[in-house]
Coordinates of N, CA, C and O in Angstrom, one line a residue:
R1 N -47.3 25.2 -37.8 CA -46.9 25.0 -39.2 C -45.5 24.6 -39.3 O -44.6 25.0 -38.5
A2 N -45.2 23.9 -40.4 CA -43.8 23.5 -40.7 C -43.0 24.7 -41.1 O -43.5 25.6 -41.9
I3 N -41.8 24.8 -40.7 CA -40.9 25.9 -41.1 C -40.3 25.8 -42.4 O -39.8 26.7 -43.0
G4 N -40.3 24.6 -42.9 CA -39.7 24.3 -44.2 C -38.2 24.0 -44.2 O -37.5 24.5 -43.3
I5 N -37.8 23.2 -45.1 CA -36.4 22.8 -45.1 C -35.4 24.0 -45.4 O -34.4 24.1 -44.7
P6 N -35.7 24.9 -46.3 CA -34.8 26.0 -46.5 C -34.5 26.9 -45.3 O -33.4 27.2 -45.0
L7 N -35.6 27.2 -44.6 CA -35.5 28.0 -43.4 C -34.8 27.3 -42.3 O -33.9 27.8 -41.6
F8 N -35.0 26.0 -42.2 CA -34.3 25.1 -41.2 C -32.8 25.1 -41.5 O -32.0 25.2 -40.6
L9 N -32.5 24.9 -42.8 CA -31.1 24.9 -43.1 C -30.4 26.2 -42.9 O -29.2 26.3 -42.5
L10 N -31.1 27.3 -43.1 CA -30.5 28.6 -42.8 C -30.3 28.8 -41.3 O -29.4 29.5 -40.8
A11 N -31.2 28.3 -40.5 CA -31.1 28.4 -39.0 C -30.2 27.4 -38.4 O -29.8 27.6 -37.2
L12 N -29.8 26.4 -39.1 CA -29.0 25.3 -38.5 C -27.7 25.8 -37.9 O -27.3 25.4 -36.8
P13 N -26.9 26.6 -38.6 CA -25.6 27.1 -38.0 C -25.8 27.9 -36.7 O -25.1 27.7 -35.7
A14 N -26.9 28.7 -36.6 CA -27.1 29.5 -35.4 C -27.6 28.6 -34.3 O -27.2 28.7 -33.1
L15 N -28.4 27.6 -34.6 CA -28.8 26.6 -33.6 C -27.6 25.8 -33.1 O -27.5 25.5 -31.9
A16 N -26.7 25.4 -34.0 CA -25.5 24.6 -33.5 C -24.6 25.5 -32.6 O -24.1 25.0 -31.6
F17 N -24.5 26.8 -33.0 CA -23.7 27.7 -32.1 C -24.3 27.8 -30.8 O -23.6 27.8 -29.7
A18 N -25.6 28.0 -30.7 CA -26.3 28.2 -29.5 C -26.2 26.9 -28.6 O -26.0 27.0 -27.4
A19 N -26.3 25.8 -29.2 CA -26.2 24.5 -28.5 C -24.8 24.4 -27.9 O -24.6 23.9 -26.8
T20 N -23.7 24.8 -28.7 CA -22.4 24.7 -28.2 C -22.2 25.7 -27.0 O -21.5 25.4 -26.0
L21 N -22.8 26.9 -27.1 CA -22.7 27.8 -26.0 C -23.3 27.3 -24.8 O -22.8 27.5 -23.6
A22 N -24.4 26.6 -24.9 CA -25.1 26.0 -23.8 C -24.3 24.8 -23.2 O -24.3 24.6 -22.0
Y23 N -23.7 24.1 -24.1 CA -22.9 22.9 -23.7 C -21.6 23.3 -22.9 O -21.2 22.6 -22.0
A24 N -21.0 24.4 -23.3 CA -19.7 24.8 -22.7 C -19.6 24.8 -21.2 O -18.8 24.2 -20.6
P25 N -20.6 25.6 -20.6 CA -20.5 25.6 -19.1 C -20.7 24.3 -18.4 O -20.1 24.0 -17.4
V26 N -21.5 23.4 -19.0 CA -21.7 22.1 -18.5 C -20.5 21.3 -18.6 O -20.1 20.6 -17.7
A27 N -19.8 21.4 -19.7 CA -18.5 20.6 -19.9 C -17.4 21.1 -19.0 O -16.7 20.3 -18.4
V28 N -17.4 22.4 -18.7 CA -16.4 23.0 -17.8 C -16.7 22.5 -16.4 O -15.8 22.0 -15.7
L29 N -17.9 22.5 -16.0 CA -18.3 22.0 -14.7 C -18.0 20.5 -14.5 O -17.4 20.1 -13.5
L30 N -18.3 19.8 -15.5 CA -17.9 18.3 -15.5 C -16.4 18.1 -15.3 O -16.0 17.3 -14.5
A31 N -15.6 18.8 -16.1 CA -14.2 18.6 -16.0 C -13.6 19.0 -14.6 O -12.8 18.3 -14.0
V32 N -14.1 20.2 -14.1 CA -13.6 20.7 -12.8 C -14.0 19.7 -11.7 O -13.2 19.4 -10.8
V33 N -15.3 19.3 -11.7 CA -15.8 18.4 -10.6 C -15.1 17.0 -10.7 O -14.6 16.4 -9.7
T34 N -14.9 16.5 -11.9 CA -14.2 15.2 -12.1 C -12.8 15.3 -11.6 O -12.3 14.4 -10.9
K35 N -12.1 16.4 -11.9 CA -10.7 16.5 -11.5 C -10.6 16.7 -9.9 O -9.8 16.0 -9.3
T36 N -11.6 17.4 -9.4 CA -11.6 17.6 -7.9 C -11.8 16.3 -7.2 O -11.2 16.0 -6.2
I37 N -12.8 15.5 -7.7 CA -13.1 14.3 -7.0 C -12.0 13.2 -7.2 O -11.6 12.6 -6.2
L38 N -11.5 13.0 -8.4 CA -10.6 11.9 -8.6 C -9.2 12.2 -8.4 O -8.4 11.3 -8.0
I39 N -8.7 13.5 -8.5 CA -7.3 13.8 -8.4 C -7.1 14.8 -7.2 O -6.2 14.6 -6.4
G40 N -8.0 15.7 -7.0 CA -7.8 16.8 -6.0 C -6.8 17.8 -6.6 O -7.2 18.5 -7.5
T41 N -5.6 17.8 -6.0 CA -4.6 18.7 -6.5 C -3.5 17.9 -7.1 O -3.0 17.0 -6.5
Y42 N -3.1 18.2 -8.3 CA -1.9 17.5 -8.9 C -0.7 17.9 -8.2 O -0.4 19.0 -7.8
R43 N 0.2 16.9 -8.0 CA 1.5 17.0 -7.4 C 2.5 16.3 -8.2 O 2.1 15.3 -8.9
P44 N 3.8 16.7 -8.2 CA 4.8 15.9 -8.9 C 4.8 14.5 -8.4 O 4.8 14.2 -7.2
I45 N 4.7 13.5 -9.4 CA 4.6 12.1 -9.0 C 5.2 11.3 -10.2 O 5.1 11.7 -11.3
R46 N 5.7 10.1 -9.8 CA 6.0 9.0 -10.7 C 5.2 7.8 -10.3 O 5.4 7.4 -9.2
A47 N 4.2 7.4 -11.1 CA 3.3 6.3 -10.7 C 3.4 5.3 -11.8 O 3.6 5.6 -13.0
P48 N 3.1 4.0 -11.4 CA 3.1 3.0 -12.5 C 2.0 3.1 -13.5 O 0.9 3.5 -13.1
A49 N 2.3 2.8 -14.7 CA 1.3 2.8 -15.8 C 0.3 1.7 -15.4 O 0.6 0.7 -14.9
W50 N -1.0 2.0 -15.7 CA -2.1 1.2 -15.4 C -2.4 1.0 -13.9 O -3.2 0.2 -13.5
G51 N -1.8 1.8 -13.1 CA -2.1 1.8 -11.6 C -3.3 2.7 -11.4 O -3.9 3.3 -12.3
G52 N -3.6 2.9 -10.1 CA -4.7 3.7 -9.7 C -4.7 5.2 -10.2 O -5.7 5.7 -10.7
F53 N -3.5 5.8 -10.0 CA -3.4 7.2 -10.5 C -3.6 7.3 -12.0 O -4.2 8.2 -12.5
F54 N -3.0 6.4 -12.7 CA -3.1 6.4 -14.2 C -4.6 6.4 -14.6 O -5.0 7.1 -15.5
V55 N -5.3 5.5 -14.0 CA -6.8 5.3 -14.4 C -7.5 6.6 -14.0 O -8.3 7.1 -14.8
R56 N -7.3 7.1 -12.8 CA -8.0 8.3 -12.4 C -7.7 9.5 -13.3 O -8.6 10.2 -13.7
N57 N -6.4 9.6 -13.6 CA -6.0 10.7 -14.5 C -6.6 10.5 -15.9 O -7.0 11.5 -16.6
W58 N -6.7 9.3 -16.4 CA -7.3 9.0 -17.7 C -8.7 9.4 -17.7 O -9.2 10.0 -18.7
V59 N -9.5 9.2 -16.6 CA -10.9 9.6 -16.6 C -10.9 11.2 -16.6 O -11.8 11.8 -17.3
V60 N -10.1 11.8 -15.9 CA -10.0 13.3 -15.9 C -9.7 13.8 -17.3 O -10.2 14.8 -17.8
Q61 N -8.7 13.2 -18.0 CA -8.4 13.5 -19.3 C -9.6 13.4 -20.3 O -9.8 14.3 -21.1
R62 N -10.3 12.4 -20.1 CA -11.5 12.2 -21.0 C -12.5 13.3 -20.7 O -13.1 13.8 -21.6
A63 N -12.7 13.7 -19.5 CA -13.6 14.8 -19.1 C -13.1 16.1 -19.7 O -13.9 16.9 -20.3
A64 N -11.8 16.3 -19.6 CA -11.2 17.6 -20.2 C -11.3 17.6 -21.7 O -11.3 18.7 -22.3
S65 N -11.2 16.4 -22.3 CA -11.2 16.4 -23.8 C -12.6 16.8 -24.3 O -12.8 17.1 -25.5
L66 N -13.6 16.8 -23.5 CA -15.0 17.2 -23.9 C -15.2 18.7 -23.9 O -16.1 19.2 -24.4
L67 N -14.2 19.4 -23.4 CA -14.3 20.9 -23.4 C -14.1 21.4 -24.8 O -13.2 21.0 -25.5
P68 N -14.9 22.4 -25.1 CA -14.8 23.0 -26.5 C -13.7 24.1 -26.4 O -13.9 25.3 -26.4
W69 N -12.4 23.6 -26.4 CA -11.2 24.5 -26.2 C -11.2 25.6 -27.2 O -10.9 26.8 -26.9
A70 N -11.5 25.3 -28.5 CA -11.4 26.3 -29.5 C -12.5 27.4 -29.3 O -12.1 28.6 -29.4
L71 N -13.7 27.1 -28.8 CA -14.7 28.1 -28.5 C -14.2 28.9 -27.3 O -14.4 30.1 -27.3
L72 N -13.7 28.2 -26.3 CA -13.3 28.9 -25.1 C -12.2 29.9 -25.4 O -12.2 31.0 -24.9
R73 N -11.3 29.5 -26.3 CA -10.2 30.4 -26.7 C -10.7 31.6 -27.4 O -10.3 32.7 -27.2
S74 N -11.6 31.3 -28.4 CA -12.1 32.4 -29.2 C -13.0 33.4 -28.4 O -13.0 34.6 -28.7
L75 N -13.6 32.9 -27.3 CA -14.4 33.8 -26.5 C -13.6 34.5 -25.4 O -14.2 35.3 -24.6
G76 N -12.4 34.1 -25.2 CA -11.5 34.7 -24.2 C -11.6 34.0 -22.8 O -11.2 34.6 -21.8
F77 N -12.2 32.8 -22.8 CA -12.3 32.1 -21.5 C -11.3 31.0 -21.2 O -11.4 30.3 -20.2
Q78 N -10.4 30.8 -22.1 CA -9.4 29.7 -22.0 C -8.6 29.8 -20.7 O -8.5 28.8 -20.0
S79 N -8.1 31.0 -20.5 CA -7.3 31.2 -19.2 C -8.1 31.0 -18.0 O -7.7 30.4 -17.0
T80 N -9.4 31.5 -18.0 CA -10.3 31.3 -16.9 C -10.5 29.8 -16.6 O -10.5 29.4 -15.4
V81 N -10.8 29.0 -17.6 CA -11.0 27.6 -17.4 C -9.7 26.9 -16.9 O -9.8 26.1 -16.0
L82 N -8.6 27.3 -17.4 CA -7.3 26.8 -16.9 C -7.2 27.1 -15.4 O -6.7 26.3 -14.6
R83 N -7.5 28.3 -15.0 CA -7.4 28.7 -13.6 C -8.4 27.9 -12.8 O -8.1 27.5 -11.7
M84 N -9.6 27.6 -13.3 CA -10.6 26.8 -12.6 C -10.1 25.4 -12.4 O -10.4 24.7 -11.4
L85 N -9.2 24.9 -13.3 CA -8.6 23.6 -13.2 C -7.4 23.6 -12.3 O -6.8 22.5 -12.1
G86 N -7.0 24.7 -11.9 CA -5.8 24.8 -10.9 C -4.6 25.5 -11.4 O -3.6 25.7 -10.7
A87 N -4.5 25.8 -12.7 CA -3.3 26.5 -13.3 C -3.2 27.9 -12.7 O -4.2 28.6 -12.5
R88 N -2.0 28.4 -12.7 CA -1.8 29.8 -12.3 C -1.4 30.5 -13.6 O -0.3 30.4 -14.1
V89 N -2.3 31.2 -14.2 CA -2.2 31.9 -15.5 C -2.3 33.4 -15.3 O -3.3 33.9 -14.7
G90 N -1.3 34.1 -15.7 CA -1.2 35.5 -15.6 C -2.2 36.3 -16.5 O -2.9 35.7 -17.2
Q91 N -2.0 37.6 -16.5 CA -2.9 38.4 -17.3 C -2.3 38.5 -18.7 O -1.1 38.4 -18.9
S92 N -3.1 38.7 -19.7 CA -2.7 38.9 -21.1 C -1.9 37.7 -21.6 O -0.9 38.0 -22.4
V93 N -2.2 36.5 -21.3 CA -1.5 35.3 -21.7 C -2.2 34.9 -23.0 O -3.4 34.8 -23.1
H94 N -1.4 34.6 -24.0 CA -1.9 34.1 -25.3 C -1.5 32.6 -25.5 O -0.3 32.3 -25.5
I95 N -2.5 31.7 -25.6 CA -2.3 30.3 -25.9 C -2.9 30.1 -27.2 O -4.1 30.2 -27.4
D96 N -2.1 29.8 -28.2 CA -2.6 29.6 -29.6 C -3.3 28.3 -29.8 O -3.3 27.4 -28.9
R97 N -3.9 28.2 -30.9 CA -4.7 26.9 -31.2 C -3.7 25.8 -31.4 O -2.5 25.9 -31.7
G98 N -4.2 24.6 -31.1 CA -3.4 23.4 -31.3 C -2.6 23.0 -30.1 O -2.0 22.0 -30.1
V99 N -2.6 23.8 -29.0 CA -1.9 23.5 -27.8 C -2.9 22.5 -27.0 O -4.0 22.9 -26.7
D100 N -2.4 21.3 -26.7 CA -3.2 20.3 -26.1 C -3.2 20.6 -24.6 O -2.2 20.4 -23.9
L101 N -4.4 21.0 -24.1 CA -4.5 21.4 -22.7 C -5.3 20.4 -21.9 O -5.7 20.7 -20.8
D102 N -5.6 19.2 -22.5 CA -6.5 18.3 -21.8 C -5.8 17.1 -21.2 O -6.5 16.1 -21.0
K103 N -4.5 17.1 -20.9 CA -3.8 16.0 -20.4 C -3.7 15.9 -18.9 O -3.1 15.0 -18.4
G104 N -4.1 17.0 -18.2 CA -4.0 17.0 -16.8 C -2.8 17.7 -16.3 O -2.1 18.3 -17.0
G105 N -2.6 17.7 -14.9 CA -1.5 18.3 -14.3 C -1.6 19.8 -14.2 O -0.6 20.5 -13.9
W106 N -2.8 20.4 -14.3 CA -3.0 21.9 -14.4 C -2.5 22.6 -13.2 O -2.0 23.7 -13.3
D107 N -2.6 21.9 -12.0 CA -2.1 22.6 -10.8 C -0.6 22.9 -10.8 O -0.2 23.8 -10.1
L108 N 0.1 22.2 -11.7 CA 1.6 22.4 -11.7 C 2.0 23.3 -12.9 O 3.2 23.5 -13.2
L109 N 1.0 24.0 -13.5 CA 1.3 24.9 -14.6 C 1.2 26.3 -14.1 O 0.3 26.8 -13.5
E110 N 2.3 27.0 -14.4 CA 2.4 28.5 -14.1 C 2.8 29.2 -15.4 O 3.9 28.9 -15.9
I111 N 2.0 30.2 -15.8 CA 2.3 31.0 -16.9 C 2.3 32.5 -16.5 O 1.2 32.9 -16.0
G112 N 3.4 33.2 -16.6 CA 3.4 34.6 -16.2 C 2.7 35.5 -17.1 O 2.2 35.2 -18.2
D113 N 2.5 36.8 -16.7 CA 1.9 37.8 -17.4 C 2.5 38.0 -18.8 O 3.7 37.9 -18.9
D114 N 1.7 38.3 -19.8 CA 2.1 38.6 -21.1 C 2.9 37.5 -21.8 O 3.7 37.8 -22.8
A115 N 2.8 36.3 -21.4 CA 3.5 35.2 -22.0 C 2.7 34.7 -23.2 O 1.5 34.9 -23.3
A116 N 3.4 33.9 -24.1 CA 2.7 33.4 -25.2 C 3.1 31.9 -25.5 O 4.3 31.6 -25.3
V117 N 2.2 31.1 -25.8 CA 2.4 29.7 -26.1 C 2.0 29.5 -27.6 O 0.8 29.7 -27.9
G118 N 2.9 29.3 -28.5 CA 2.6 29.2 -29.9 C 1.8 28.0 -30.4 O 1.6 27.1 -29.6
R119 N 1.4 28.1 -31.6 CA 0.5 27.1 -32.2 C 1.2 25.7 -32.2 O 2.4 25.6 -32.4
D120 N 0.4 24.7 -31.8 CA 0.9 23.3 -31.7 C 2.0 23.1 -30.7 O 2.7 22.1 -30.8
A121 N 2.3 24.0 -29.8 CA 3.3 23.8 -28.8 C 2.8 22.7 -27.8 O 1.6 22.5 -27.7
T122 N 3.7 22.1 -27.2 CA 3.4 21.0 -26.3 C 3.9 21.3 -24.9 O 5.1 21.6 -24.7
L123 N 3.0 21.2 -23.9 CA 3.3 21.4 -22.5 C 3.1 20.0 -21.8 O 2.0 19.6 -21.6
C124 N 4.2 19.3 -21.6 CA 4.1 17.9 -21.1 C 4.1 17.9 -19.5 O 5.0 17.4 -18.9
L125 N 3.0 18.3 -19.0 CA 2.8 18.2 -17.5 C 2.6 16.8 -17.1 O 3.1 16.4 -16.0
V126 N 2.0 16.0 -17.9 CA 1.8 14.5 -17.7 C 2.3 13.8 -18.9 O 1.9 14.0 -20.0
E127 N 3.3 12.9 -18.6 CA 3.9 12.1 -19.7 C 3.9 10.6 -19.3 O 3.9 10.3 -18.1
L128 N 3.9 9.8 -20.3 CA 4.0 8.3 -20.1 C 5.3 7.9 -20.6 O 5.5 8.0 -21.8
A129 N 6.2 7.4 -19.8 CA 7.5 7.0 -20.2 C 8.0 5.8 -19.4 O 7.9 5.8 -18.2
D130 N 8.6 4.8 -20.0 CA 9.2 3.7 -19.4 C 8.3 3.0 -18.3 O 8.7 2.7 -17.2
G131 N 7.0 2.9 -18.7 CA 6.1 2.2 -17.9 C 5.6 3.0 -16.7 O 5.0 2.5 -15.7
E132 N 5.8 4.3 -16.7 CA 5.4 5.2 -15.6 C 4.7 6.4 -16.1 O 5.0 6.9 -17.2
V133 N 3.8 6.9 -15.3 CA 3.2 8.2 -15.5 C 4.0 9.2 -14.7 O 4.2 9.0 -13.5
I134 N 4.5 10.2 -15.4 CA 5.4 11.2 -14.8 C 4.7 12.5 -14.9 O 4.3 13.0 -15.9
V135 N 4.4 13.1 -13.7 CA 3.8 14.4 -13.6 C 4.8 15.4 -13.0 O 5.3 15.1 -11.9
G136 N 5.0 16.5 -13.7 CA 6.0 17.5 -13.3 C 5.5 18.9 -13.6 O 4.8 19.1 -14.5
P137 N 6.1 19.9 -12.8 CA 5.7 21.3 -13.0 C 6.3 21.9 -14.2 O 7.4 21.5 -14.6
I138 N 5.6 22.9 -14.8 CA 6.1 23.7 -15.8 C 5.9 25.2 -15.5 O 4.8 25.5 -15.1
S139 N 6.9 26.0 -15.6 CA 6.8 27.4 -15.3 C 7.3 28.2 -16.5 O 8.4 27.9 -17.0
I140 N 6.5 29.0 -17.0 CA 6.8 29.9 -18.1 C 6.7 31.3 -17.6 O 5.7 31.8 -17.2
G141 N 7.9 32.0 -17.6 CA 8.0 33.3 -17.0 C 7.2 34.4 -17.8 O 6.8 34.2 -18.9
A142 N 7.1 35.5 -17.1 CA 6.4 36.7 -17.7 C 7.1 37.1 -19.0 O 8.4 37.1 -19.0
R143 N 6.4 37.5 -19.9 CA 6.8 38.0 -21.2 C 7.6 37.0 -22.0 O 8.4 37.3 -22.9
S144 N 7.5 35.7 -21.7 CA 8.2 34.6 -22.4 C 7.4 34.1 -23.5 O 6.2 34.2 -23.5
T145 N 8.1 33.4 -24.4 CA 7.4 32.8 -25.6 C 7.8 31.4 -25.8 O 9.0 31.1 -25.8
V146 N 6.9 30.5 -25.9 CA 7.1 29.1 -26.4 C 6.7 29.1 -27.8 O 5.5 29.2 -28.1
D147 N 7.6 29.0 -28.7 CA 7.2 29.2 -30.2 C 6.5 28.0 -30.7 O 6.3 27.0 -30.1
I148 N 6.2 28.1 -32.0 CA 5.4 27.1 -32.7 C 6.1 25.7 -32.6 O 7.3 25.5 -32.9
R149 N 5.3 24.7 -32.2 CA 5.7 23.3 -32.1 C 6.9 23.0 -31.2 O 7.5 22.0 -31.3
A150 N 7.1 24.0 -30.3 CA 8.2 23.7 -29.3 C 7.6 22.9 -28.2 O 6.3 22.9 -28.0
T151 N 8.4 22.2 -27.4 CA 7.9 21.3 -26.4 C 8.6 21.7 -25.0 O 9.8 21.9 -25.0
V152 N 7.8 21.8 -24.0 CA 8.4 22.0 -22.6 C 8.0 20.8 -21.8 O 6.8 20.5 -21.7
S153 N 8.9 20.1 -21.2 CA 8.7 18.9 -20.4 C 8.5 19.3 -19.0 O 8.9 20.3 -18.5
G154 N 7.8 18.3 -18.2 CA 7.6 18.5 -16.8 C 8.9 18.7 -16.1 O 9.9 18.1 -16.4
G155 N 9.0 19.6 -15.1 CA 10.2 19.9 -14.4 C 11.0 21.1 -15.0 O 12.0 21.5 -14.5
A156 N 10.5 21.6 -16.1 CA 11.3 22.7 -16.8 C 10.7 24.0 -16.4 O 9.6 24.2 -16.1
R157 N 11.6 25.0 -16.5 CA 11.3 26.4 -16.2 C 11.9 27.3 -17.2 O 13.1 27.2 -17.5
L158 N 11.0 28.1 -17.8 CA 11.4 29.1 -18.8 C 11.4 30.4 -18.1 O 10.3 30.8 -17.6
G159 N 12.5 31.1 -18.0 CA 12.6 32.3 -17.2 C 11.8 33.5 -17.9 O 11.3 33.4 -18.9
Q160 N 11.9 34.6 -17.2 CA 11.2 35.8 -17.7 C 11.9 36.3 -19.0 O 13.1 36.2 -19.1
D161 N 11.1 36.8 -19.9 CA 11.6 37.4 -21.2 C 12.4 36.3 -22.0 O 13.2 36.7 -22.8
A162 N 12.2 35.0 -21.8 CA 12.9 34.0 -22.5 C 12.1 33.6 -23.8 O 10.9 33.9 -23.9
F163 N 12.8 33.0 -24.7 CA 12.2 32.6 -26.0 C 12.7 31.2 -26.3 O 13.9 31.0 -26.5
L164 N 11.7 30.3 -26.4 CA 12.0 28.9 -26.8 C 11.7 28.8 -28.3 O 10.5 29.0 -28.6
T165 N 12.7 28.7 -29.1 CA 12.4 28.7 -30.6 C 11.6 27.6 -31.1 O 11.4 26.6 -30.5
A166 N 11.1 27.8 -32.3 CA 10.2 26.8 -33.0 C 10.9 25.4 -33.1 O 12.1 25.4 -33.3
L167 N 10.2 24.4 -32.9 CA 10.6 23.0 -33.0 C 11.7 22.7 -32.0 O 12.5 21.7 -32.2
S168 N 11.8 23.4 -30.9 CA 12.8 23.1 -29.8 C 12.2 22.3 -28.7 O 11.0 22.3 -28.6
W169 N 13.0 21.8 -27.9 CA 12.6 21.0 -26.7 C 13.3 21.5 -25.5 O 14.6 21.5 -25.5
L170 N 12.6 21.8 -24.4 CA 13.2 22.2 -23.2 C 12.9 21.0 -22.2 O 11.8 20.9 -21.7
P171 N 13.9 20.1 -22.0 CA 13.6 19.0 -21.1 C 13.6 19.4 -19.6 O 14.1 20.4 -19.2

């Protein structure tokens, strides 16, 4: 028998949530396998734009952009996925919404215990500048905070108990 349009409309949000839950592990597996095959382990590098590394990293970025980061964050799996991608993420780390985590370079990311990365903060592990792709490490010490819309560039280190204020840049 037909379930009817009203019942279907009531069930639609639950069906969409269930589909997203089923999709998430597949997307994580795709991102991890793609990164492993095309990049292996990220290392600090300066490579020409449009060269081999640039193209391989672009494919990895596309795979990572398919991850449902908001869902992973809300379910508490964001740090686990980052660890699967190679990042060293401590315990009780808070990464707020709007932090772009799909640009690559995860092997060079270290976040200490009890650290926080505020809303819309930018962690520039991989940057495009002056015709080059620049990949550099970022270290955020234990109990440190990168505040709202602050930017940390590759090669930067924020020590323990440090605080990078809102709208600041740590080159």
